[in-house]
XYZ file of N, CA and C in Angstrom:
876
model
N 43.853 107.332 147.964
C 44.504 106.375 146.813
C 44.915 105.048 147.604
N 44.301 103.849 146.961
C 44.823 102.749 147.511
C 46.377 102.779 147.543
N 46.701 102.506 148.476
C 48.632 101.600 148.088
C 48.990 100.638 147.457
N 50.021 100.701 146.681
C 50.334 99.814 145.563
C 50.707 98.170 146.399
N 50.345 97.339 145.717
C 50.343 96.291 146.076
C 52.506 96.220 145.784
N 53.026 95.814 147.107
C 55.052 95.251 146.483
C 54.705 94.011 145.597
N 55.217 94.476 144.562
C 55.751 93.495 143.816
C 56.478 91.904 144.285
N 55.905 90.934 144.010
C 56.441 89.696 144.597
C 57.572 89.237 143.868
N 58.622 89.145 144.857
C 59.897 88.684 144.001
C 60.006 87.315 143.976
N 60.559 86.445 142.930
C 60.695 85.258 142.532
C 62.109 84.770 142.986
N 61.819 83.761 143.610
C 62.843 82.964 144.235
C 63.015 81.581 144.055
N 64.035 81.522 143.453
C 64.319 80.292 142.695
C 64.250 79.056 143.694
N 63.728 78.080 143.340
C 63.841 76.792 144.513
C 64.627 76.458 144.865
N 65.441 76.160 143.594
C 66.894 75.552 143.631
C 67.606 75.957 144.495
N 67.650 77.149 144.724
C 69.001 77.672 146.048
C 68.764 77.331 147.473
N 66.835 77.291 147.440
C 67.001 77.141 148.813
C 67.181 75.360 149.155
N 66.789 74.900 148.156
C 67.203 73.361 148.176
C 68.628 72.837 148.243
N 69.565 74.076 147.346
C 70.714 73.210 147.647
C 71.243 73.885 149.194
N 70.837 75.243 149.635
C 71.221 75.282 151.030
C 70.672 74.327 152.125
N 69.614 73.695 152.055
C 69.003 72.428 152.899
C 70.003 71.483 152.736
N 70.430 71.279 151.031
C 71.138 69.603 151.560
C 72.397 70.101 152.051
N 72.974 71.411 151.858
C 74.086 71.628 152.850
C 74.327 71.692 154.031
N 73.072 72.012 154.305
C 72.978 72.108 156.242
C 72.818 70.102 156.509
N 72.133 69.245 155.403
C 71.627 68.430 156.233
C 73.231 67.188 155.775
N 73.899 67.613 154.730
C 75.627 67.080 154.679
C 76.527 67.202 156.002
N 76.281 68.814 156.224
C 77.241 69.174 157.465
C 76.607 68.402 158.798
N 75.121 68.718 158.890
C 74.870 67.788 160.067
C 75.021 66.654 160.082
N 74.590 65.797 159.035
C 75.410 64.214 158.772
C 76.742 64.099 159.027
N 77.590 64.818 158.119
C 79.096 64.652 158.926
C 79.631 64.910 160.025
N 79.450 66.018 161.132
C 79.030 66.091 161.983
C 78.854 65.511 163.119
N 77.800 64.592 162.897
C 77.281 63.407 163.773
C 78.130 62.002 163.613
N 78.545 61.802 162.630
C 79.229 60.903 162.096
C 80.773 60.916 162.807
N 81.202 62.272 162.844
C 82.427 62.548 163.258
C 82.521 62.230 164.877
N 81.580 62.745 165.721
C 80.856 62.508 166.826
C 80.863 61.218 167.061
N 80.087 60.612 166.420
C 80.165 59.074 166.932
C 81.479 58.325 166.847
N 82.359 58.481 165.718
C 83.461 57.818 165.425
C 84.562 58.095 166.460
N 84.449 59.762 167.211
C 85.406 60.407 168.244
C 85.106 59.415 169.508
N 83.562 58.887 169.744
C 83.232 58.657 170.856
C 83.406 57.083 170.953
N 83.286 56.739 169.862
C 83.798 54.866 169.570
C 85.232 54.802 170.072
N 86.029 55.727 169.585
C 87.282 55.708 169.639
C 87.894 55.901 170.883
N 87.522 57.239 171.358
C 88.241 57.946 172.544
C 87.559 57.372 173.856
N 86.177 57.034 173.691
C 85.436 56.955 175.499
C 86.346 55.735 175.798
N 86.064 54.574 175.313
C 86.803 53.238 175.898
C 87.956 53.599 176.700
N 89.169 54.010 175.515
C 90.831 53.790 176.296
C 90.563 55.177 177.428
N 89.700 56.015 177.597
C 89.754 57.362 178.446
C 88.721 57.489 179.474
N 88.310 56.529 179.559
C 87.090 56.919 180.665
C 87.205 55.059 181.540
N 88.331 55.224 182.536
C 88.635 54.133 183.307
C 87.559 53.891 183.920
N 86.352 53.412 183.183
C 85.611 52.490 184.320
C 85.081 51.475 183.148
N 84.867 50.303 184.455
C 84.605 48.971 183.741
C 82.872 48.872 183.207
N 82.679 48.903 181.978
C 81.322 48.536 181.732
C 80.568 47.533 181.930
N 81.074 46.641 182.357
C 80.431 45.357 183.156
C 80.401 45.176 184.657
N 80.424 46.439 185.104
C 80.536 46.760 186.648
C 79.321 46.495 187.202
N 78.787 45.400 188.028
C 77.293 45.606 188.522
C 77.345 46.226 190.022
N 76.633 46.985 190.006
C 76.076 47.738 191.424
C 74.443 47.789 191.618
N 73.861 46.783 192.497
C 72.925 46.462 192.591
C 72.316 47.480 193.629
N 73.143 48.286 194.138
C 72.302 49.245 194.897
C 72.063 50.738 193.805
N 72.442 50.702 192.701
C 71.933 51.766 191.736
C 71.305 51.367 190.691
N 70.152 50.321 190.457
C 69.621 49.457 189.928
C 68.834 50.478 189.138
N 68.844 50.723 188.058
C 67.161 51.313 187.087
C 67.255 52.747 187.937
N 68.678 53.649 188.157
C 68.134 54.821 188.509
C 68.054 55.683 186.880
N 66.978 56.295 187.183
C 66.668 57.305 185.823
C 67.989 58.505 185.409
N 67.480 58.972 184.308
C 68.794 59.540 183.749
C 68.946 60.739 184.580
N 70.159 61.212 185.444
C 70.884 62.279 186.034
C 72.159 62.679 185.823
N 73.044 63.420 186.674
C 74.060 64.153 186.646
C 75.202 62.928 186.835
N 74.770 62.154 187.491
C 75.852 61.103 187.705
C 75.604 60.432 186.610
N 74.257 60.001 186.254
C 74.188 58.889 185.271
C 73.333 59.690 184.278
N 74.023 60.192 182.853
C 73.160 60.969 182.107
C 72.055 60.188 181.260
N 72.318 58.601 181.345
C 71.726 57.746 180.525
C 70.334 56.991 181.837
N 71.294 57.165 182.961
C 70.380 56.340 183.960
C 71.244 54.923 183.962
N 70.488 53.797 184.544
C 71.559 52.786 185.128
C 70.391 51.600 184.434
N 70.738 50.468 184.088
C 70.063 49.222 183.797
C 69.614 48.510 185.043
N 68.946 47.368 184.664
C 68.397 46.653 186.044
C 69.734 46.045 186.885
N 71.150 46.149 186.384
C 71.657 45.419 187.374
C 72.815 46.687 187.825
N 72.278 47.911 187.650
C 73.284 48.870 188.255
C 74.014 49.524 187.405
N 74.546 48.961 185.840
C 75.739 49.425 185.284
C 75.116 51.050 184.285
N 76.614 51.581 184.115
C 76.151 53.184 183.869
C 75.702 52.681 182.119
N 74.310 53.122 181.800
C 74.066 52.642 180.411
C 74.499 53.827 179.693
N 74.846 54.796 179.592
C 75.797 55.778 178.688
C 76.968 54.874 178.101
N 77.455 54.440 179.207
C 79.375 53.286 179.053
C 78.660 52.246 177.938
N 77.855 51.517 178.503
C 77.429 50.791 177.993
C 76.671 50.832 176.469
N 76.201 51.976 176.319
C 75.274 52.091 174.672
C 76.996 52.372 173.676
N 77.620 53.510 174.754
C 78.945 53.500 173.477
C 79.791 52.119 173.008
N 79.896 51.343 174.367
C 80.319 50.341 173.934
C 79.121 49.361 172.928
N 78.358 49.101 173.141
C 77.542 48.410 172.203
C 77.476 49.194 170.905
N 77.812 50.345 170.703
C 77.539 51.102 169.339
C 79.067 50.618 168.867
N 79.845 50.558 169.369
C 81.572 50.163 169.111
C 81.254 48.719 168.291
N 80.166 47.729 168.927
C 80.189 46.345 169.116
C 79.187 46.501 167.274
N 78.541 47.171 167.316
C 77.560 47.598 166.409
C 78.060 47.956 165.136
N 78.904 49.190 165.050
C 79.624 49.256 163.790
C 80.715 48.425 163.637
N 81.816 47.638 164.375
C 82.429 46.962 163.764
C 81.777 46.115 163.015
N 80.616 45.037 163.461
C 79.627 44.652 162.999
C 79.559 45.100 161.304
N 78.806 46.176 161.430
C 78.280 46.759 160.294
C 79.315 46.961 159.183
N 80.317 47.691 159.542
C 81.125 47.912 158.987
C 82.028 46.725 158.272
N 82.645 45.822 159.042
C 83.217 44.270 158.329
C 81.984 43.710 157.523
N 81.184 43.671 157.963
C 80.263 43.040 157.262
C 79.656 43.724 155.675
N 79.731 44.884 155.737
C 79.334 45.609 154.296
C 80.794 45.349 153.290
N 81.990 45.817 153.842
C 82.574 45.701 152.853
C 83.195 44.345 152.635
N 82.994 42.970 153.647
C 82.780 41.538 152.886
C 81.846 41.220 151.847
N 80.315 41.939 152.417
C 79.501 41.425 151.408
C 79.535 42.359 150.008
N 79.992 43.852 150.126
C 80.417 44.625 148.644
C 81.384 43.956 147.853
N 82.476 43.179 148.410
C 83.606 42.177 147.541
C 82.789 41.354 147.346
N 82.302 40.467 147.708
C 81.507 39.791 147.260
C 80.538 39.870 146.022
N 79.808 40.847 146.318
C 78.582 41.257 145.297
C 79.326 41.926 144.065
N 80.635 42.579 144.306
C 80.758 43.433 142.837
C 81.698 42.146 141.736
N 82.574 40.823 142.767
C 83.329 39.940 142.224
C 82.208 39.345 141.524
N 80.910 38.889 141.929
C 80.092 38.202 141.367
C 78.809 38.852 140.136
N 79.008 39.742 140.929
C 77.748 41.317 139.396
C 79.064 41.225 137.990
N 79.944 41.411 138.812
C 81.174 41.972 137.566
C 81.241 40.464 136.332
N 81.454 39.839 137.297
C 81.797 38.562 136.543
C 80.686 37.856 135.538
N 79.560 37.672 136.201
C 78.577 37.858 135.797
C 78.007 38.511 134.370
N 78.320 39.734 134.540
C 78.174 40.855 133.024
C 79.076 40.611 132.259
N 80.260 40.398 132.477
C 81.911 40.417 131.786
C 81.936 39.104 130.902
N 80.822 37.916 131.434
C 81.210 36.744 130.692
C 79.742 36.576 129.975
N 78.793 36.869 130.626
C 77.911 36.889 129.606
C 76.686 35.675 129.302
N 75.807 36.207 128.470
C 75.437 34.457 127.927
C 74.908 33.879 129.197
N 74.746 32.381 128.832
C 74.570 31.008 130.000
C 74.835 31.769 131.570
N 76.326 32.152 131.295
C 76.937 32.100 132.953
C 76.209 33.733 133.149
N 75.591 34.008 132.848
C 74.863 35.066 133.261
C 73.727 35.166 133.838
N 73.108 34.290 132.986
C 71.687 33.864 133.097
C 71.491 32.749 134.396
N 72.926 32.079 134.532
C 72.597 30.803 135.516
C 73.039 31.839 137.295
N 74.053 32.682 136.667
C 74.154 33.693 137.935
C 72.939 34.003 138.849
N 72.276 35.175 137.718
C 71.185 36.160 138.167
C 70.175 34.826 138.410
N 69.840 33.788 138.432
C 69.196 33.051 138.620
C 69.362 32.473 140.100
N 70.154 32.182 140.123
C 70.755 32.091 141.381
C 70.500 33.386 143.076
N 70.960 34.366 141.986
C 70.839 35.556 142.946
C 68.963 36.028 143.387
N 68.193 35.575 141.659
C 66.921 35.802 142.122
C 66.359 35.078 143.460
N 67.088 33.520 143.538
C 66.634 32.448 144.457
C 66.631 32.678 145.892
N 67.878 33.254 146.093
C 68.575 33.354 147.391
C 67.565 34.678 147.629
N 67.445 35.444 146.661
C 66.832 37.005 147.174
C 65.123 36.815 147.596
N 64.602 35.902 147.319
C 63.469 35.238 147.269
C 63.339 34.982 149.333
N 64.329 34.753 149.548
C 64.411 33.847 151.063
C 64.499 35.264 151.724
N 63.821 35.252 152.798
C 63.856 36.586 153.863
C 65.324 36.780 154.488
N 66.183 38.298 154.235
C 67.041 37.995 154.946
C 67.016 37.564 156.418
N 66.488 38.092 157.013
C 66.362 37.616 158.367
C 66.298 36.080 158.764
N 65.651 35.415 157.927
C 65.206 34.036 158.142
C 66.598 33.514 157.585
N 67.354 33.903 156.734
C 68.274 33.028 156.177
C 70.023 33.151 157.181
N 69.598 34.416 157.779
C 70.809 35.011 158.463
C 70.237 34.302 159.927
N 69.137 33.531 160.552
C 68.980 32.656 161.569
C 69.623 31.517 161.369
N 69.546 30.857 160.023
C 69.966 29.836 159.892
C 71.539 29.508 159.736
N 72.275 30.950 158.999
C 73.280 30.645 159.353
C 73.927 30.955 160.847
N 73.661 32.008 161.787
C 73.830 31.981 162.705
C 73.876 31.070 163.883
N 72.854 29.931 163.911
C 72.640 28.989 164.244
C 73.112 28.141 164.376
N 74.191 27.909 163.328
C 75.466 27.111 162.848
C 76.429 27.052 163.566
N 76.756 28.442 164.251
C 77.825 28.758 164.893
C 77.460 28.916 166.368
N 78.384 28.900 167.475
C 78.541 29.514 168.875
C 78.352 31.301 168.648
N 77.377 31.682 169.806
C 77.021 33.168 169.892
C 78.362 33.766 170.141
N 78.690 35.049 168.862
C 79.683 35.556 169.054
C 79.603 36.818 167.865
N 81.070 37.340 167.984
C 80.612 38.370 167.074
C 80.684 37.893 165.188
N 81.560 37.079 165.257
C 82.201 36.543 163.933
C 81.302 35.818 163.329
N 80.617 34.804 163.838
C 79.220 34.267 162.900
C 78.074 35.421 162.615
N 78.080 36.477 163.174
C 77.334 37.726 163.152
C 77.482 38.260 161.613
N 78.996 38.652 161.567
C 79.086 38.890 160.904
C 79.341 38.105 159.047
N 79.495 37.186 159.330
C 79.685 35.844 158.422
C 77.718 36.166 158.088
N 76.891 35.973 158.835
C 75.651 35.868 158.782
C 74.845 36.793 157.986
N 75.701 38.165 158.347
C 75.182 39.485 157.414
C 75.766 39.355 156.232
N 77.241 39.483 155.875
C 77.534 39.692 154.701
C 77.363 38.242 153.699
N 76.639 37.308 154.278
C 76.402 36.216 153.396
C 75.089 36.332 153.112
N 74.427 37.130 153.046
C 72.917 37.647 153.246
C 72.797 38.968 152.714
N 73.356 40.037 152.571
C 73.426 41.089 152.120
C 74.433 41.336 150.501
N 75.333 40.528 149.929
C 75.728 40.560 148.854
C 75.067 41.127 147.384
N 73.824 40.640 147.505
C 72.903 40.199 146.567
C 72.347 41.454 145.837
N 72.043 42.710 146.576
C 71.641 43.947 145.942
C 72.874 44.142 145.541
N 74.070 44.226 145.658
C 75.379 44.939 145.352
C 76.010 44.045 144.115
N 75.308 42.827 143.886
C 75.604 42.021 142.747
C 75.050 42.507 141.359
N 73.599 43.127 141.695
C 72.411 43.331 140.842
C 73.163 44.766 140.474
N 73.526 45.486 141.176
C 74.234 47.277 140.678
C 75.372 46.907 140.220
N 76.085 46.090 140.493
C 77.382 46.216 139.880
C 77.377 45.440 138.491
N 76.343 44.582 138.280
C 76.082 43.738 136.864
C 75.379 44.541 136.226
N 74.544 45.689 136.427
C 73.883 46.569 135.693
C 74.528 47.921 135.253
N 75.832 47.979 136.292
C 76.687 49.100 135.734
C 77.970 48.691 134.883
N 78.020 47.350 134.831
C 78.974 46.504 134.184
C 78.620 46.550 132.631
N 76.981 45.982 132.773
C 76.240 46.029 131.068
C 76.062 47.420 130.644
N 76.124 48.424 131.164
C 76.481 49.856 130.670
C 77.628 50.319 130.128
N 78.505 50.047 131.005
C 79.754 50.210 130.656
C 80.204 49.511 129.555
N 79.526 48.380 129.313
C 80.454 47.714 127.723
C 79.666 47.840 126.557
N 78.957 48.981 126.503
C 78.182 49.748 125.516
C 79.268 50.887 125.172
N 80.167 51.308 126.207
C 80.858 52.184 125.721
C 81.525 52.331 124.974
N 82.362 53.284 124.047
C 83.110 53.397 123.197
C 84.936 52.877 123.696
N 85.195 53.273 124.686
C 86.477 52.864 125.006
C 86.574 51.825 125.599
N 85.599 51.022 125.610
C 85.286 49.641 125.973
C 85.468 49.024 124.326
N 84.650 49.096 123.435
C 84.973 48.930 122.272
C 86.339 48.458 121.809
N 87.112 50.169 121.948
C 88.253 50.765 121.228
C 89.349 49.262 121.667
N 89.293 49.138 123.550
C 90.048 48.237 124.318
C 90.077 46.863 123.299
N 88.605 46.410 122.837
C 88.642 45.081 122.847
C 89.145 44.759 121.219
N 89.073 46.029 120.278
C 89.125 46.202 119.231
C 91.074 46.074 119.268
N 91.583 46.675 119.989
C 93.047 46.738 120.594
C 93.682 45.373 120.717
N 92.650 44.760 121.132
C 93.122 43.018 121.448
C 93.353 42.761 122.858
N 92.573 43.710 123.594
C 92.930 43.578 124.964
C 91.850 42.367 125.162
N 92.255 41.254 126.241
C 91.090 39.964 126.342
C 89.925 40.796 127.121
N 89.011 39.622 127.889
C 88.027 39.900 128.170
C 88.702 40.306 129.935
N 89.832 39.034 130.269
C 90.163 39.446 131.726
C 90.841 40.863 131.915
N 91.544 41.127 130.969
C 92.043 42.364 131.188
C 91.373 43.592 131.061
N 90.323 43.304 130.349
C 88.968 44.732 130.241
C 88.394 44.580 131.196
N 88.180 43.455 131.908
C 87.174 43.171 132.861
C 88.067 44.058 134.174
N 89.272 44.023 134.221
C 89.849 44.354 135.388
C 90.728 45.619 135.677
N 91.032 46.460 134.155
C 91.412 47.646 133.932
C 90.289 48.574 133.832
N 89.240 47.995 133.454
C 88.370 48.762 132.715
C 86.989 48.965 133.557
N 86.616 47.732 133.628
C 84.974 47.553 134.156
C 85.083 47.702 135.617
N 85.748 47.005 136.313
C 85.440 47.231 137.660
C 86.293 48.342 138.159
N 87.068 49.462 137.732
C 87.155 50.861 138.274
C 85.908 51.548 138.516
N 85.445 51.582 136.712
C 84.186 52.177 136.676
C 82.978 52.045 137.230
N 82.897 50.915 138.377
C 81.809 50.279 139.073
C 82.032 50.747 140.624
N 83.541 50.904 141.020
C 83.812 51.199 142.201
C 83.002 52.266 142.966
N 83.283 53.197 142.457
C 82.154 54.328 142.988
C 80.537 53.799 143.211
N 79.756 53.517 142.591
C 78.541 52.582 142.698
C 79.021 51.341 143.759
N 79.495 50.698 143.408
C 79.840 49.553 144.869
C 80.183 50.234 146.268
N 80.886 50.957 146.007
C 81.330 51.774 147.344
C 80.066 52.483 148.007
N 79.291 53.566 147.073
C 77.682 53.862 147.381
C 76.704 52.622 148.459
N 77.234 51.568 148.126
C 76.623 50.544 147.965
C 76.836 49.652 149.280
N 78.109 50.260 149.674
C 78.562 49.363 151.000
C 78.371 50.287 152.198
N 78.626 51.849 151.907
C 78.080 52.867 152.806
C 76.653 52.390 153.208
N 75.739 52.789 152.349
C 74.193 52.330 152.457
C 74.215 50.932 153.546
N 75.117 50.209 153.241
C 74.538 48.960 153.657
C 75.159 48.657 155.423
N 76.257 49.648 155.632
C 76.324 49.675 156.961
C 75.728 49.735 158.156
N 74.555 50.843 158.414
C 73.514 50.758 159.182
C 72.297 49.563 158.645
N 72.130 49.098 157.360
C 71.355 47.811 157.282
C 71.963 46.583 158.260
N 73.201 47.156 157.657
C 73.785 45.502 158.878
C 73.864 45.723 160.212
N 73.823 46.995 160.668
C 73.443 47.335 161.875
C 72.082 46.938 162.528
N 71.324 47.311 161.483
C 70.205 46.850 162.415
C 69.833 45.424 162.283
N 70.347 44.670 161.043
C 70.540 43.115 161.104
C 70.855 42.470 162.384
N 72.260 43.137 162.610
C 72.748 42.198 164.100
C 71.967 42.823 165.244
N 71.402 44.324 165.301
C 70.356 44.450 166.528
C 69.309 43.022 166.256
N 68.796 42.866 165.052
C 67.585 41.867 165.210
C 67.694 40.657 165.722
N 69.517 40.073 165.319
C 69.274 39.127 165.549
C 69.848 38.833 166.970
N 70.693 39.787 167.714
C 70.951 40.179 168.723
C 69.488 39.914 169.879
N 68.466 40.668 169.827
C 67.085 40.714 170.020
C 66.438 39.557 170.207
N 66.772 39.052 169.371
C 66.495 37.272 169.094
C 66.917 36.367 170.109
N 67.949 36.973 170.609
C 68.512 36.013 171.378
C 69.461 34.989 170.444
N 70.093 35.346 168.951
C 70.671 34.538 168.670
C 72.223 35.205 168.050
N 72.439 36.213 168.563
C 73.331 36.801 167.799
C 74.451 36.895 168.927
N 74.832 38.050 169.306
C 75.846 37.849 170.656
C 75.466 37.429 171.870
N 76.510 37.215 172.854
C 76.106 36.649 174.148
C 75.413 37.743 175.053
N 74.268 37.837 175.566
C 73.743 38.361 176.341
C 74.658 39.633 177.251
N 75.827 38.958 177.859
C 76.514 39.860 178.932
C 77.484 40.967 177.580
N 77.468 40.557 176.186
C 78.355 41.377 175.584
C 77.574 42.553 175.323
N 78.115 43.963 175.139
C 77.109 44.887 175.235
C 77.127 45.018 173.733
N 75.998 44.889 172.783
C 75.521 45.590 171.664
C 74.121 46.380 171.769
N 73.923 47.086 170.444
C 72.868 48.011 170.527
C 71.948 46.922 170.385
N 71.674 45.443 170.144
C 70.593 44.670 170.180
C 70.490 44.474 171.466
N 71.341 44.223 172.080
C 71.655 43.006 172.942
C 70.835 44.142 174.518
N 71.367 45.274 174.168
C 70.899 46.494 175.169
C 69.211 46.494 175.170
N 69.183 46.580 173.973
C 67.412 47.174 173.673
C 66.530 45.374 174.162
N 67.432 43.985 173.935
C 66.555 42.995 174.321
C 66.605 43.416 175.941
N 67.723 43.528 176.725
C 67.231 43.185 178.121
C 66.523 44.654 178.763
N 66.670 45.994 178.049
C 65.691 46.420 178.530
C 64.155 46.154 178.249
N 63.718 45.464 177.347
C 62.298 45.226 176.946
C 61.687 45.061 178.132
N 62.342 44.183 179.352
C 61.598 44.027 180.515
C 61.239 44.906 181.547
N 61.919 46.187 181.810
C 62.007 46.856 182.569
C 60.992 48.323 181.508
N 60.790 48.163 180.298
C 59.946 48.782 179.472
C 58.765 48.482 180.158
N 58.269 47.409 180.309
C 56.949 47.057 180.917
C 56.700 47.447 181.888
N 57.582 47.627 182.826
C 57.486 48.225 184.243
C 57.526 49.791 184.429
N 57.502 50.312 183.125
C 57.654 51.869 183.287
C 58.904 52.582 182.976
N 60.276 51.614 183.360
C 61.525 52.166 183.249
C 62.037 52.400 181.379
N 61.954 53.346 181.230
C 61.764 53.817 179.491
C 63.866 54.000 178.994
N 63.889 54.485 180.049
C 65.762 54.977 179.566
C 66.414 53.764 179.006
N 66.087 52.136 179.684
C 67.089 51.104 179.241
C 66.790 50.562 177.681
N 65.514 51.130 177.135
C 65.232 50.891 175.850
C 65.017 52.142 175.004
N 65.080 53.036 174.988
C 65.095 54.549 174.925
C 66.749 55.068 174.059
N 67.496 54.846 174.933
C 68.730 55.278 174.268
C 69.450 54.388 173.879
N 69.627 53.251 173.472
C 70.221 51.714 172.711
C 69.462 52.503 171.408
N 68.005 52.556 171.438
C 67.278 52.839 170.083
C 67.915 53.824 169.603
N 67.924 54.837 170.265
C 68.598 56.438 169.603
C 69.762 56.124 169.238
N 70.705 55.520 169.877
C 72.274 55.512 169.138
C 72.056 54.286 168.071
N 70.921 53.265 168.049
C 70.715 52.816 166.376
C 70.093 53.888 165.408
N 69.059 54.706 165.443
C 68.661 55.474 164.821
C 69.721 56.789 163.921
N 69.982 57.386 164.978
C 70.889 58.356 164.728
C 72.221 58.341 164.109
N 72.922 57.058 163.898
C 73.840 56.754 163.145
C 73.242 56.483 161.549
N 72.314 55.822 161.928
C 71.570 55.420 160.220
C 71.265 56.627 159.529
N 70.624 57.499 160.257
C 70.108 58.801 159.454
C 71.388 59.912 158.908
N 72.240 59.731 159.792
C 73.733 60.498 159.826
C 74.557 60.112 158.387
N 74.446 58.332 158.253
C 75.036 57.730 157.436
C 74.074 57.954 156.013
N 72.865 57.621 156.138
C 71.883 58.086 154.973
C 72.200 59.306 154.490
N 72.187 60.398 155.333
C 72.545 61.892 155.016
C 73.758 61.790 153.730
N 74.620 61.483 154.286
C 75.953 61.321 153.508
C 75.867 60.302 152.056
N 75.488 59.902 152.636
C 75.502 58.413 151.013
C 74.177 59.398 150.402
N 73.571 60.152 150.530
C 72.075 61.285 149.497
C 73.274 61.727 148.688
N 74.105 62.636 149.300
C 75.128 63.391 149.124
C 76.228 62.537 147.965
N 76.539 61.773 148.210
C 77.560 61.058 147.363
C 76.536 60.497 146.282
N 75.178 60.102 146.504
C 74.915 59.767 145.117
C 74.047 60.505 144.332
N 74.284 61.858 145.095
C 73.801 63.143 143.877
C 75.027 63.179 143.272
N 76.269 63.373 143.834
C 77.270 63.885 142.980
C 77.976 62.569 141.716
N 77.605 61.152 141.727
C 77.830 60.060 141.022
C 76.642 60.616 140.048
N 75.086 60.998 140.100
C 74.480 61.391 139.375
C 73.534 62.552 138.994
N 74.699 63.543 138.377
C 74.559 64.873 138.512
C 73.391 65.340 137.448
N 72.539 64.182 136.624
C 71.338 64.416 135.914
C 70.369 64.610 136.947
N 70.534 63.476 138.072
C 69.495 63.700 139.404
C 69.242 64.724 140.312
N 70.586 65.622 140.810
C 70.947 66.407 140.923
C 70.562 67.707 140.260
N 70.597 67.591 139.428
C 70.047 69.060 138.482
C 68.761 68.843 138.266
N 67.880 67.769 138.062
C 66.358 67.385 138.324
C 65.814 67.976 139.420
N 66.483 67.608 140.860
C 66.125 67.916 142.065
C 66.033 69.445 142.359
N 66.608 70.361 141.605
C 66.858 71.497 142.047
C 65.950 72.280 140.897
N 65.156 71.360 139.971
C 64.071 72.568 139.347
C 63.031 72.966 139.899
């Protein structure tokens, strides 16, 4: 007599997806914490000059003495990558905050005022969005001498457009809520309603946009520095490290390009993982649909 086939157990997919999402969030949070600790603690604790040149140790492959190898003038690549990540994170964070403030102010003002003001502001946003960010950033950076602050200004002035659209859409949605009608019926002015009710209601979405903008700004800075238009070549940033390692890559020395690229990719993935969890919390309907 043939053995009876074991019954199949129904395993809900939602539980597996929740555990996978929790693992992704923990991994992203741990990676972000490790990056922050490295950026904050390594420069003051390690008493080494990241600009020190040692031509006798140029282009050494990864080893115990130099885990990431050395560059074309003998500088330790691990230390240079940490200093470069420090500069790129500074550019990304400051530019993201400035761009978010500009975008939130413009989007909230356009939606709160409405009428021809809204149409005019959004047409300006559409016109600026039609220009490639990198091309506009190159034009802005070319007006100044190479440095950190011209890159921050360039990235901030080219990345507030998407935030303005998001904030405008959220404000238009909030304007139809009953509590806004109650505030207007109670005699609240348009300015008071915007400051007390509309802007606080869009801050979570604006904060999420700022978090997602940080890696975007880091890539933008790296692109400008790779083209030689961002930071000076002697100042370590992830873009300048990739740019200086390009010549060594053609000669078969892969480490001066690989490790700065990884230092650029890993923060992007970590921040994207945390931002995805934040987005799911802001939109419970989307989270419930993903569990089906």
